[in-house]
Short mmCIF file of C-alpha atoms (C1' of nucleotides) in Angstrom, two decimals:
data_model
loop_
_atom_site.label_atom_id
_atom_site.label_comp_id
_atom_site.label_asym_id
_atom_site.label_seq_id
_atom_site.Cartn_x
_atom_site.Cartn_y
_atom_site.Cartn_z
CA MET A 1415 173.02 128.60 -4.45
CA HIS A 1416 172.50 129.73 -0.55
CA ASP A 1417 171.28 127.54 2.00
CA ILE A 1418 168.05 129.10 3.57
CA LYS A 1419 168.72 128.17 6.92
CA ALA A 1420 171.77 129.83 6.88
CA ILE A 1421 170.52 133.01 5.70
CA ARG A 1422 167.88 132.47 8.53
CA ASP A 1423 170.74 132.40 11.01
CA ASN A 1424 173.00 135.12 9.74
CA PRO A 1425 170.69 137.55 7.77
CA ASP A 1426 173.16 140.70 8.25
CA LEU A 1427 176.01 138.86 6.80
CA TYR A 1428 174.07 138.10 3.83
CA GLU A 1429 172.36 141.54 3.64
CA GLN A 1430 175.94 143.32 3.71
CA ALA A 1431 177.23 141.08 0.93
CA TRP A 1432 174.32 141.16 -1.48
CA SER A 1433 173.78 145.14 -0.89
CA ALA A 1434 177.51 145.61 -1.79
CA LYS A 1435 176.43 143.95 -5.10
CA GLY A 1436 173.44 146.30 -5.72
CA ARG A 1437 170.81 143.83 -4.25
CA SER A 1438 170.06 145.45 -1.09
CA GLY A 1439 166.91 143.91 0.53
CA VAL A 1440 166.71 140.55 -1.39
CA THR A 1441 167.69 138.96 2.22
CA ALA A 1442 164.37 140.24 3.51
CA GLU A 1443 162.59 139.24 0.60
CA ALA A 1444 164.15 135.78 0.88
CA LEU A 1445 163.22 135.39 4.50
CA ALA A 1446 159.90 136.73 3.72
CA LEU A 1447 159.01 133.81 1.08
CA ASP A 1448 160.84 131.48 3.30
CA ALA A 1449 158.08 132.14 6.16
CA THR A 1450 155.40 132.32 4.18
CA LEU A 1451 156.40 128.78 2.71
CA ARG A 1452 156.89 127.07 6.01
CA ALA A 1453 153.69 128.18 7.16
CA ALA A 1454 151.97 126.81 4.11
CA GLN A 1455 154.17 123.53 4.29
CA THR A 1456 152.62 122.81 8.17
CA ALA A 1457 149.10 123.84 7.07
CA LEU A 1458 149.19 121.48 4.06
CA GLN A 1459 150.75 118.67 5.65
CA LYS A 1460 148.53 119.06 8.74
CA ALA A 1461 145.68 118.65 6.15
CA GLN A 1462 147.27 115.94 4.16
CA SER A 1463 147.81 114.19 7.47
CA ARG A 1464 144.04 113.86 8.02
CA ARG A 1465 143.31 113.08 4.73
CA ASN A 1466 145.77 110.10 4.67
CA ASP A 1467 143.96 108.90 7.84
CA LEU A 1468 140.43 109.50 6.65
CA SER A 1469 141.19 107.33 3.59
CA LYS A 1470 142.64 104.53 5.27
CA GLN A 1471 139.61 104.59 7.18
CA ILE A 1472 137.63 104.44 4.14
CA GLY A 1473 139.45 101.44 2.88
CA GLN A 1474 138.67 99.69 6.07
CA ALA A 1475 135.05 100.71 6.21
CA LYS A 1476 134.81 99.59 2.01
CA GLY A 1477 136.61 96.38 3.56
CA ARG A 1478 133.75 95.82 6.05
CA LYS A 1479 131.02 96.53 3.27
CA ASP A 1480 130.02 99.55 5.63
CA GLU A 1481 129.30 101.71 2.84
CA ALA A 1482 127.21 104.35 5.11
CA GLU A 1483 130.44 105.01 7.04
CA ALA A 1484 132.68 105.19 3.69
CA ALA A 1485 130.40 107.95 2.29
CA ARG A 1486 130.37 109.88 5.69
CA LEU A 1487 134.16 109.83 5.88
CA MET A 1488 134.59 110.90 2.16
CA ALA A 1489 132.65 113.51 2.84
CA GLU A 1490 134.78 114.46 5.41
CA VAL A 1491 137.71 114.20 3.23
CA GLU A 1492 135.74 116.58 0.87
CA THR A 1493 135.77 119.30 3.34
CA LEU A 1494 139.62 119.40 3.45
CA LYS A 1495 139.96 120.11 -0.42
CA GLY A 1496 139.87 123.88 -0.16
CA VAL A 1497 142.99 123.81 2.33
CA LEU A 1498 144.80 121.06 0.21
CA GLU A 1499 144.32 123.34 -3.06
CA THR A 1500 145.19 126.56 -1.60
CA GLN A 1501 147.76 125.61 1.01
CA GLY A 1502 149.37 123.63 -2.05
CA ALA A 1503 149.41 126.20 -4.64
CA ILE A 1504 150.89 128.42 -2.15
CA GLU A 1505 153.78 126.16 -1.39
CA ARG A 1506 154.43 125.70 -4.80
CA GLU A 1507 154.51 129.13 -6.15
CA THR A 1508 156.50 130.15 -2.76
CA GLY A 1509 158.69 127.59 -3.18
CA GLU A 1510 159.48 128.23 -6.77
CA ALA A 1511 159.59 132.00 -6.27
CA LEU A 1512 162.45 131.09 -3.38
CA ARG A 1513 164.17 128.98 -5.46
CA ASP A 1514 164.41 131.46 -8.23
CA LEU A 1515 165.36 134.44 -5.98
CA LEU A 1516 168.29 132.27 -4.24
CA ALA A 1517 169.45 130.91 -7.64
CA GLY A 1518 170.36 134.51 -9.04
CA LEU A 1519 172.27 135.61 -5.95
CA PRO A 1520 175.97 135.38 -5.97
CA ASN A 1521 178.23 133.50 -3.43
CA LEU A 1522 179.88 135.17 -0.65
CA PRO A 1523 183.01 136.35 -0.27
CA ALA A 1524 185.36 134.33 2.25
CA ALA A 1525 186.33 136.53 5.39
CA ASP A 1526 189.79 136.86 3.98
CA VAL A 1527 188.86 138.12 0.97
CA PRO A 1528 189.69 142.00 0.56
CA ALA A 1529 186.88 144.24 -0.24
CA GLY A 1530 186.96 146.25 -3.19
CA ALA A 1531 184.92 147.36 -6.12
CA ASP A 1532 186.99 146.04 -9.35
CA GLU A 1533 190.43 144.58 -10.44
CA ASN A 1534 192.18 147.82 -8.96
CA ASP A 1535 191.47 146.56 -5.72
CA ASN A 1536 193.01 143.11 -5.96
CA GLN A 1537 196.13 142.15 -3.94
CA GLU A 1538 199.22 141.16 -5.40
CA VAL A 1539 200.31 137.92 -3.73
CA ARG A 1540 203.64 136.87 -5.06
CA ARG A 1541 205.40 137.33 -8.36
CA TRP A 1542 207.57 134.98 -9.93
CA GLY A 1543 210.55 135.79 -12.63
CA GLU A 1544 211.35 138.69 -14.27
CA PRO A 1545 210.18 140.40 -17.30
CA PHE A 1546 212.90 139.75 -20.23
CA ALA A 1547 214.28 142.58 -21.70
CA ILE A 1548 213.08 142.58 -25.22
CA ALA A 1549 213.73 145.93 -27.68
CA SER A 1550 210.50 146.82 -29.12
CA PRO A 1551 208.61 143.79 -28.80
CA LYS A 1552 206.14 142.70 -31.24
CA ASP A 1553 202.98 141.33 -30.30
CA HIS A 1554 201.79 137.49 -31.01
CA VAL A 1555 199.54 138.84 -34.06
CA ASP A 1556 202.50 140.35 -35.96
CA LEU A 1557 205.09 137.39 -34.92
CA GLY A 1558 202.42 134.72 -35.98
CA GLU A 1559 201.74 136.49 -39.16
CA THR A 1560 205.22 137.10 -40.36
CA LEU A 1561 205.72 133.54 -39.73
CA GLY A 1562 202.82 132.45 -41.98
CA LEU A 1563 201.38 130.43 -39.21
CA MET A 1564 198.89 132.34 -37.84
CA ASP A 1565 195.76 133.37 -40.06
CA PHE A 1566 192.96 135.58 -38.89
CA GLU A 1567 191.50 136.34 -42.13
CA ALA A 1568 191.30 132.69 -43.20
CA ALA A 1569 189.42 132.26 -39.86
CA ALA A 1570 187.09 135.36 -40.31
CA ARG A 1571 185.90 134.27 -43.83
CA MET A 1572 184.77 130.78 -42.54
CA SER A 1573 183.57 131.77 -38.95
CA GLY A 1574 183.57 135.67 -38.21
CA SER A 1575 185.57 137.33 -35.97
CA ARG A 1576 187.55 135.99 -32.63
CA PHE A 1577 188.72 132.59 -34.59
CA VAL A 1578 191.98 131.80 -35.56
CA VAL A 1579 193.61 129.29 -37.66
CA LEU A 1580 197.11 127.87 -36.45
CA LYS A 1581 199.26 126.37 -39.04
CA GLY A 1582 202.41 124.07 -39.22
CA GLN A 1583 204.65 124.72 -35.95
CA LEU A 1584 202.07 127.11 -34.40
CA ALA A 1585 199.40 124.44 -34.41
CA ARG A 1586 202.03 121.83 -33.21
CA LEU A 1587 203.07 124.38 -30.58
CA GLU A 1588 199.49 124.43 -29.15
CA ARG A 1589 199.18 120.61 -29.10
CA ALA A 1590 202.43 120.39 -27.45
CA LEU A 1591 201.25 122.85 -24.74
CA GLY A 1592 197.82 120.79 -24.10
CA GLN A 1593 199.99 117.72 -23.78
CA PHE A 1594 202.55 119.26 -21.55
CA MET A 1595 200.03 120.96 -19.10
CA LEU A 1596 197.97 117.63 -19.06
CA ASP A 1597 200.88 115.51 -18.62
CA LEU A 1598 202.10 117.78 -15.52
CA GLN A 1599 198.95 117.46 -13.38
CA THR A 1600 198.44 114.14 -14.06
CA ARG A 1601 202.08 112.76 -13.43
CA GLU A 1602 203.11 115.25 -10.62
CA HIS A 1603 200.06 116.59 -9.09
CA GLY A 1604 197.64 113.31 -8.93
CA TYR A 1605 194.96 114.78 -11.14
CA LEU A 1606 192.91 112.31 -12.97
CA GLU A 1607 192.74 112.61 -16.79
CA VAL A 1608 188.93 113.00 -17.64
CA SER A 1609 187.71 113.26 -21.41
CA PRO A 1610 184.33 114.66 -20.93
CA PRO A 1611 181.36 115.97 -22.98
CA LEU A 1612 181.49 119.33 -24.37
CA LEU A 1613 177.70 119.61 -24.73
CA VAL A 1614 175.48 119.50 -21.63
CA ARG A 1615 172.12 120.27 -20.62
CA ASP A 1616 170.68 122.89 -18.61
CA GLU A 1617 170.85 121.23 -15.52
CA ALA A 1618 174.84 120.94 -15.72
CA VAL A 1619 175.37 124.76 -16.53
CA PHE A 1620 172.95 125.58 -13.63
CA GLY A 1621 175.09 123.63 -11.30
CA THR A 1622 178.19 125.52 -11.95
CA GLY A 1623 176.45 128.88 -11.82
CA GLN A 1624 176.27 129.87 -15.40
CA LEU A 1625 172.49 129.38 -15.75
CA PRO A 1626 170.12 131.31 -15.06
CA LYS A 1627 171.83 134.72 -15.30
CA PHE A 1628 174.79 134.35 -18.01
CA ALA A 1629 173.00 132.48 -20.43
CA GLU A 1630 174.12 135.16 -23.04
CA ASP A 1631 177.59 134.66 -22.64
CA LEU A 1632 177.06 130.72 -23.60
CA PHE A 1633 176.54 129.17 -26.88
CA HIS A 1634 173.37 127.06 -27.34
CA THR A 1635 172.41 124.26 -29.66
CA GLU A 1636 169.37 123.93 -31.48
CA ASP A 1637 168.65 120.59 -29.66
CA GLY A 1638 168.87 122.39 -26.45
CA ARG A 1639 172.22 121.96 -25.36
CA TRP A 1640 175.10 124.23 -24.22
CA LEU A 1641 178.79 124.27 -25.32
CA ILE A 1642 180.75 124.15 -22.15
CA PRO A 1643 182.37 127.53 -21.40
CA THR A 1644 185.05 125.60 -19.60
CA ALA A 1645 185.65 122.13 -18.62
CA GLU A 1646 184.90 123.30 -15.26
CA VAL A 1647 181.24 122.46 -16.10
CA SER A 1648 181.84 118.77 -17.06
CA LEU A 1649 183.80 118.20 -14.26
CA THR A 1650 182.16 119.10 -11.35
CA ASN A 1651 179.00 117.98 -12.68
CA LEU A 1652 180.66 114.33 -12.54
CA VAL A 1653 179.34 114.32 -8.99
CA ARG A 1654 175.86 116.08 -9.57
CA ASP A 1655 173.46 114.10 -7.68
CA GLN A 1656 175.92 111.48 -6.21
CA ILE A 1657 176.87 110.72 -2.71
CA THR A 1658 180.98 110.61 -2.88
CA PRO A 1659 182.12 108.45 0.01
CA THR A 1660 184.55 110.94 2.11
CA GLU A 1661 186.96 108.57 1.88
CA GLU A 1662 187.76 109.26 -1.81
CA LEU A 1663 187.96 113.05 -1.14
CA PRO A 1664 189.42 115.11 -2.49
CA LEU A 1665 188.79 114.27 -5.93
CA ARG A 1666 191.35 115.65 -8.11
CA LEU A 1667 190.46 115.83 -11.80
CA THR A 1668 191.68 117.23 -14.80
CA ALA A 1669 190.59 117.78 -18.49
CA LEU A 1670 191.94 119.20 -21.89
CA THR A 1671 188.99 120.53 -23.61
CA HIS A 1672 187.98 123.40 -26.23
CA CYS A 1673 186.13 126.11 -24.45
CA PHE A 1674 183.23 128.01 -26.11
CA ARG A 1675 182.10 131.64 -25.25
CA SER A 1676 180.08 134.07 -27.20
CA GLU A 1677 182.08 136.77 -25.36
CA ALA A 1678 178.49 138.89 -25.53
CA GLY A 1679 179.75 141.75 -22.94
CA ALA A 1680 183.16 141.89 -24.31
CA SER A 1681 182.46 143.77 -27.51
CA GLY A 1682 185.19 145.76 -28.14
CA ARG A 1683 187.55 144.48 -25.80
CA ASP A 1684 190.65 142.68 -26.73
CA THR A 1685 189.37 142.43 -30.60
CA ARG A 1686 192.97 141.90 -31.78
CA GLY A 1687 194.81 138.49 -31.39
CA MET A 1688 194.22 135.33 -29.70
CA ILE A 1689 193.42 136.74 -26.03
CA ARG A 1690 189.99 137.03 -26.24
CA GLN A 1691 188.32 134.10 -28.61
CA HIS A 1692 184.86 132.14 -29.01
CA GLN A 1693 186.70 128.83 -29.09
CA PHE A 1694 189.98 128.04 -27.00
CA GLN A 1695 191.75 124.81 -25.32
CA LYS A 1696 192.26 125.00 -21.84
CA VAL A 1697 193.49 122.44 -19.22
CA GLU A 1698 190.97 122.60 -16.30
CA LEU A 1699 191.75 121.48 -12.84
CA VAL A 1700 188.75 120.48 -10.65
CA SER A 1701 188.32 119.14 -6.89
CA ILE A 1702 185.85 118.03 -4.98
CA THR A 1703 186.49 118.17 -1.25
CA THR A 1704 185.07 118.14 2.20
CA PRO A 1705 183.98 121.51 3.65
CA ASP A 1706 187.04 121.55 5.89
CA GLN A 1707 189.53 120.67 3.14
CA SER A 1708 188.88 122.92 0.52
CA ASP A 1709 190.83 126.09 1.99
CA GLU A 1710 194.15 123.79 1.79
CA GLU A 1711 193.24 122.51 -1.49
CA HIS A 1712 192.67 125.80 -3.16
CA GLU A 1713 196.36 126.84 -1.92
CA ARG A 1714 197.48 123.61 -3.47
CA MET A 1715 195.81 124.24 -6.75
CA VAL A 1716 196.91 127.43 -7.16
CA GLY A 1717 200.31 125.72 -6.57
CA CYS A 1718 199.73 123.17 -9.27
CA ALA A 1719 198.79 126.16 -11.95
CA GLU A 1720 201.68 128.04 -11.06
CA ALA A 1721 204.08 125.02 -11.73
CA VAL A 1722 203.27 125.17 -15.44
CA LEU A 1723 204.43 128.75 -15.64
CA LYS A 1724 207.20 127.83 -14.03
CA ALA A 1725 208.11 124.87 -15.87
CA LEU A 1726 207.71 127.33 -18.97
CA GLU A 1727 209.99 129.85 -17.44
CA LEU A 1728 207.20 132.42 -17.79
CA PRO A 1729 207.20 135.55 -15.44
CA PHE A 1730 204.00 135.91 -13.67
CA ARG A 1731 202.31 137.19 -10.70
CA THR A 1732 199.57 135.96 -8.43
CA MET A 1733 196.79 138.28 -7.50
CA LEU A 1734 193.87 137.68 -4.95
CA LEU A 1735 191.15 139.03 -6.34
CA CYS A 1736 188.87 141.49 -4.15
CA SER A 1737 185.21 141.08 -3.54
CA GLY A 1738 184.06 143.01 -6.46
CA ASP A 1739 186.11 141.17 -9.51
CA MET A 1740 185.04 137.67 -8.07
CA GLY A 1741 182.69 135.77 -10.37
CA PHE A 1742 179.30 134.44 -9.58
CA SER A 1743 180.14 131.30 -7.73
CA ALA A 1744 183.50 132.02 -6.25
CA ARG A 1745 183.91 132.42 -2.61
CA LYS A 1746 187.89 133.39 -2.83
CA THR A 1747 189.78 133.25 -6.30
CA TYR A 1748 193.31 133.84 -7.02
CA ASP A 1749 194.03 134.80 -10.68
CA LEU A 1750 197.71 134.26 -12.04
CA GLU A 1751 198.90 136.80 -14.74
CA VAL A 1752 201.43 136.20 -17.07
CA TRP A 1753 203.58 138.97 -18.46
CA ILE A 1754 202.67 140.13 -22.07
CA PRO A 1755 205.72 142.02 -23.41
CA SER A 1756 203.84 144.04 -26.09
CA GLU A 1757 201.17 145.34 -23.70
CA GLY A 1758 203.89 145.93 -21.32
CA ARG A 1759 201.79 144.47 -18.42
CA TYR A 1760 200.51 141.05 -16.90
CA ARG A 1761 197.43 139.22 -18.03
CA GLU A 1762 195.17 136.87 -16.78
CA ILE A 1763 196.08 133.48 -17.60
CA SER A 1764 194.52 131.32 -14.72
CA SER A 1765 191.75 131.71 -12.56
CA CYS A 1766 191.38 129.55 -9.29
CA SER A 1767 188.42 129.69 -7.10
CA ASN A 1768 187.25 128.25 -4.22
CA CYS A 1769 183.55 127.82 -4.67
CA GLY A 1770 182.61 126.53 -1.12
CA ASP A 1771 179.58 124.55 -1.14
CA PHE A 1772 177.56 127.03 -3.94
CA GLN A 1773 177.84 124.84 -6.45
CA GLY A 1774 177.28 121.59 -4.69
CA ARG A 1775 174.02 122.69 -3.23
CA ARG A 1776 172.84 123.69 -6.42
CA MET A 1777 173.77 120.40 -8.10
CA ASN A 1778 172.98 118.11 -5.02
CA ALA A 1779 176.38 116.81 -4.61
CA ARG A 1780 177.10 115.27 -1.43
CA THR A 1781 179.63 113.43 0.65
CA LYS A 1782 179.23 111.11 3.35
CA ALA A 1783 181.76 109.09 5.60
CA ALA A 1784 181.44 105.45 6.28
CA GLY A 1785 179.69 104.51 9.54
CA GLU A 1786 178.27 108.33 9.41
CA LYS A 1787 174.48 108.66 9.15
CA ALA A 1788 174.45 112.71 7.86
CA THR A 1789 175.44 113.59 4.36
CA ARG A 1790 177.16 117.02 3.37
CA ILE A 1791 177.21 119.24 0.87
CA VAL A 1792 180.75 119.05 -1.09
CA HIS A 1793 183.11 121.84 -1.75
CA THR A 1794 183.90 122.43 -5.29
CA LEU A 1795 186.97 124.26 -6.59
CA ASN A 1796 188.17 124.91 -10.13
CA GLY A 1797 191.38 126.50 -11.81
CA SER A 1798 193.04 126.66 -15.13
CA GLY A 1799 196.27 124.98 -15.53
CA LEU A 1800 196.32 126.70 -17.75
CA ALA A 1801 194.47 128.79 -20.96
CA VAL A 1802 196.59 126.82 -23.72
CA GLY A 1803 195.70 129.71 -26.25
CA ARG A 1804 196.97 132.55 -23.74
CA THR A 1805 199.78 130.56 -23.07
CA LEU A 1806 200.88 130.21 -26.60
CA VAL A 1807 200.76 134.12 -26.68
CA ALA A 1808 202.95 134.52 -24.02
CA ILE A 1809 205.70 132.08 -25.37
CA LEU A 1810 205.30 133.70 -28.71
CA GLU A 1811 205.69 137.26 -27.17
CA ASN A 1812 208.28 136.33 -24.35
CA TYR A 1813 210.45 134.04 -26.25
CA GLN A 1814 210.78 136.05 -29.56
CA ASP A 1815 214.09 137.22 -30.79
CA GLU A 1816 214.74 140.41 -32.98
CA ASN A 1817 214.25 138.47 -36.07
CA GLY A 1818 210.78 137.28 -35.30
CA ALA A 1819 211.94 133.78 -34.58
CA ILE A 1820 210.65 132.45 -31.53
CA ALA A 1821 212.69 130.09 -28.79
CA ILE A 1822 210.66 126.83 -27.37
CA PRO A 1823 210.83 126.56 -23.90
CA GLN A 1824 213.05 123.62 -22.70
CA ALA A 1825 210.10 122.02 -21.04
CA LEU A 1826 208.20 121.58 -24.62
CA HIS A 1827 211.15 120.11 -26.38
CA PRO A 1828 210.12 116.60 -26.27
CA TYR A 1829 206.76 117.47 -27.38
CA MET A 1830 207.92 119.32 -30.27
CA GLY A 1831 210.03 116.48 -31.56
CA GLY A 1832 213.08 117.86 -30.13
CA LEU A 1833 212.32 121.07 -31.91
CA ASN A 1834 214.12 124.43 -30.06
CA ARG A 1835 213.26 127.40 -32.25
CA ILE A 1836 210.06 128.43 -34.87
CA GLY A 1837 211.25 130.59 -37.84
CA GLY A 1838 214.54 132.30 -38.23
CA ASP A 1839 217.29 129.46 -39.92
CA ALA A 1840 215.18 126.80 -38.02
"C1'" G B 584 165.26 107.22 -38.34
"C1'" G B 585 162.17 102.88 -38.14
"C1'" A B 586 160.38 98.73 -34.54
"C1'" G B 587 159.90 96.95 -29.41
"C1'" A B 588 161.13 96.05 -23.97
"C1'" G B 589 162.14 98.65 -19.44
"C1'" G B 590 163.08 102.24 -15.51
"C1'" U B 591 161.36 99.97 -7.71
"C1'" G B 592 165.95 101.12 -1.62
"C1'" G B 593 173.61 99.46 -2.15
"C1'" C B 594 172.65 95.20 -5.37
"C1'" U B 595 169.18 91.26 -7.10
"C1'" G B 596 163.75 91.61 -7.41
"C1'" A B 597 158.45 90.96 -5.93
"C1'" G B 598 154.04 94.15 -6.21
"C1'" U B 599 148.76 96.29 -11.77
"C1'" G B 600 144.02 101.23 -7.15
"C1'" G B 601 143.50 100.88 -0.35
"C1'" U B 602 146.78 99.24 6.84
"C1'" C B 603 152.95 99.81 0.53
"C1'" G B 604 157.97 103.37 2.08
"C1'" A B 605 157.43 99.32 -0.05
"C1'" A B 606 158.27 91.46 0.11
"C1'" A B 607 161.95 88.27 0.00
"C1'" G B 608 167.21 87.30 -1.00
"C1'" C B 609 172.31 89.58 -1.03
"C1'" A B 610 175.49 93.15 1.06
"C1'" C B 611 176.39 95.85 4.98
"C1'" C B 612 175.98 97.19 10.89
"C1'" G B 613 175.04 95.71 16.15
"C1'" C B 614 173.93 92.02 19.68
"C1'" A B 615 173.72 86.49 21.26
"C1'" C B 616 176.42 81.79 20.71
"C1'" U B 617 182.21 80.87 20.32
"C1'" C B 618 188.56 80.49 23.29
"C1'" G B 619 188.40 83.26 18.21
"C1'" A B 620 186.20 82.48 13.51
"C1'" A B 621 182.31 80.29 10.38
"C1'" A B 622 177.65 78.52 10.34
"C1'" U B 623 172.99 79.78 13.16
"C1'" G B 624 169.76 83.14 15.95
"C1'" C B 625 167.65 87.90 17.26
"C1'" G B 626 167.51 93.01 15.98
"C1'" G B 627 168.57 97.17 12.65
"C1'" C B 628 169.71 99.10 8.03
"C1'" G B 629 167.39 105.07 2.02
"C1'" U B 630 166.79 110.33 1.04
"C1'" G B 631 164.75 115.59 1.88
"C1'" C B 632 161.95 118.60 4.13
"C1'" C B 633 158.32 120.49 8.05
"C1'" U B 634 157.57 120.73 13.42
"C1'" U B 635 159.69 119.95 18.62
"C1'" A B 636 164.01 122.52 24.16
"C1'" A B 637 164.41 117.42 23.36
"C1'" C B 638 162.02 112.30 23.03
"C1'" G B 639 159.00 112.45 19.23
"C1'" G B 640 155.24 113.40 15.52
"C1'" G B 641 154.29 114.86 10.22
"C1'" C B 642 154.41 115.46 5.13
"C1'" A B 643 157.14 113.98 0.54
"C1'" C B 644 159.66 110.68 -2.64
"C1'" C B 645 159.02 103.24 -6.45
"C1'" G B 646 162.98 107.47 -13.49
"C1'" U B 647 161.19 113.24 -14.29
"C1'" G B 648 156.88 116.50 -14.31
"C1'" G B 649 151.56 117.09 -14.68
"C1'" G B 650 146.42 114.54 -14.28
"C1'" U B 651 142.34 110.85 -12.62
"C1'" U B 652 140.76 109.37 -7.38
"C1'" C B 653 138.32 110.13 -0.85
"C1'" G B 654 142.98 107.14 -1.66
"C1'" A B 655 148.22 106.08 -6.96
"C1'" A B 656 154.53 102.11 -7.20
"C1'" U B 657 149.77 100.39 -9.49
"C1'" C B 658 145.58 104.12 -14.17
"C1'" C B 659 146.25 108.40 -18.24
"C1'" C B 660 149.39 112.25 -20.65
"C1'" A B 661 154.34 114.66 -21.51
"C1'" C B 662 159.37 114.05 -21.15
"C1'" C B 663 164.05 112.06 -19.53
"C1'" C B 664 167.03 107.72 -19.47
"C1'" U B 665 168.86 102.34 -20.55
"C1'" C B 666 168.28 98.16 -23.51
"C1'" U B 667 167.31 94.94 -28.15
"C1'" C B 668 166.59 94.54 -33.43
"C1'" C B 669 166.99 97.20 -38.50
"C1'" G B 670 169.20 101.37 -41.26
"C1'" C B 671 172.58 105.04 -41.02
"C1'" C B 672 177.69 106.65 -39.46
"C1'" A B 673 183.69 108.86 -37.35
#
RNA sequence: GGAGAGGUGGCUGAGUGGUCGAAAGCACCGCACUCGAAAUGCGGCGUGCCUUAACGGGCACCGUGGGUUCGAAUCCCACCCUCUCCGCCA
């Protein structure tokens, strides 16, 4: 959500960004609504002020038993009724229209975000590790099914497409990955572990920006709640409607949760395997900061996500997304892409975004320093640290040997009860 | 699921139609007193919005949204949330 005052101060900047996303003219539309709204507010408040004044006098007149004066005053109030009603209606309707309009407009890219249309315009920032030399690599589906530990058919029978059943050491590997990531982020990077609700209200999903525009991407329950598509929703909403003392910022939160996505717009994409599922686990990182801390925190957060891939010794590259490839709420986003041998390319495994005050304003999350009078909207950041399912895919494919066995990365040995290999002779 | 109670400022808590944005206490801040502190005294102490060059002025907010009324924290309706008892349950 955008600050209408900022739009008023700098209309060209907004118009430029929104027309690039096919919404030319919305800036003028918003400003027109704003002008109407404020005119109505001023007229309404003037009338209300007069009414309050007269009402007070009516009370005093009645106190003196001066019924004639009271009647005269009441008649005068009567003449204000028309203004009160029409201006009140205009204020309500215009305010709502303006809110609805602003709520559907995406965040503006930060100044250092490259302009571009789609993923082809993203910029590689750095690269870590070399893709392993694997002769005719199998994909994770082949590997998992051959091991007898990954079953898409059983999942389809009970749940439909885009689900999977993991068994035995693969189920354990998934669990190990989640634990390992959570431990890394809490112990080494200072994030506070949180176990949040997975079902949330409309307001929560509105706050992070999935509503109102992206309802079809989410699962909705019959009692009117939403399954979270990411723990970003639950973690960020922890500060909704709160004034967090500035001294407590940055607030660093993490959670290992399941995530649920309808993948409505992804028909036909990644239908094979575990890359794109309706349900998957993810360790999420969220930071709540002051406005001046968020850029620095963003770089730090990317480092926290990268640390997981480094610890697992998986080759990856870090991409700075261009303006056209960023999500609705983000002002700047880095994606981490891990090497997937069977596809011979890098694929997204983490996305770290600085949302600026965009989400904070939507959820009325503010901060105030001790002794200060004014509150400020907080900045919010979120990133995956990492997506567990895709990490499992990357491990299977990158650590396979010619016999279809999987080596377990060193860092996970403690979490696998000392097991260092799945399949083969092990 | 059944029955009941309740949501007022950072906290406790008064207020059941009219100078109530809201008593009082606590907490906090400033000043005075003091060598300093405590105690005491005086003053201050919510949020958002509109308007103003500024000083200032105004509107709204007593869980949320509607309604009644000249006027609503107070009356009516709906919803949300919390608590207690019973039932059920991992």
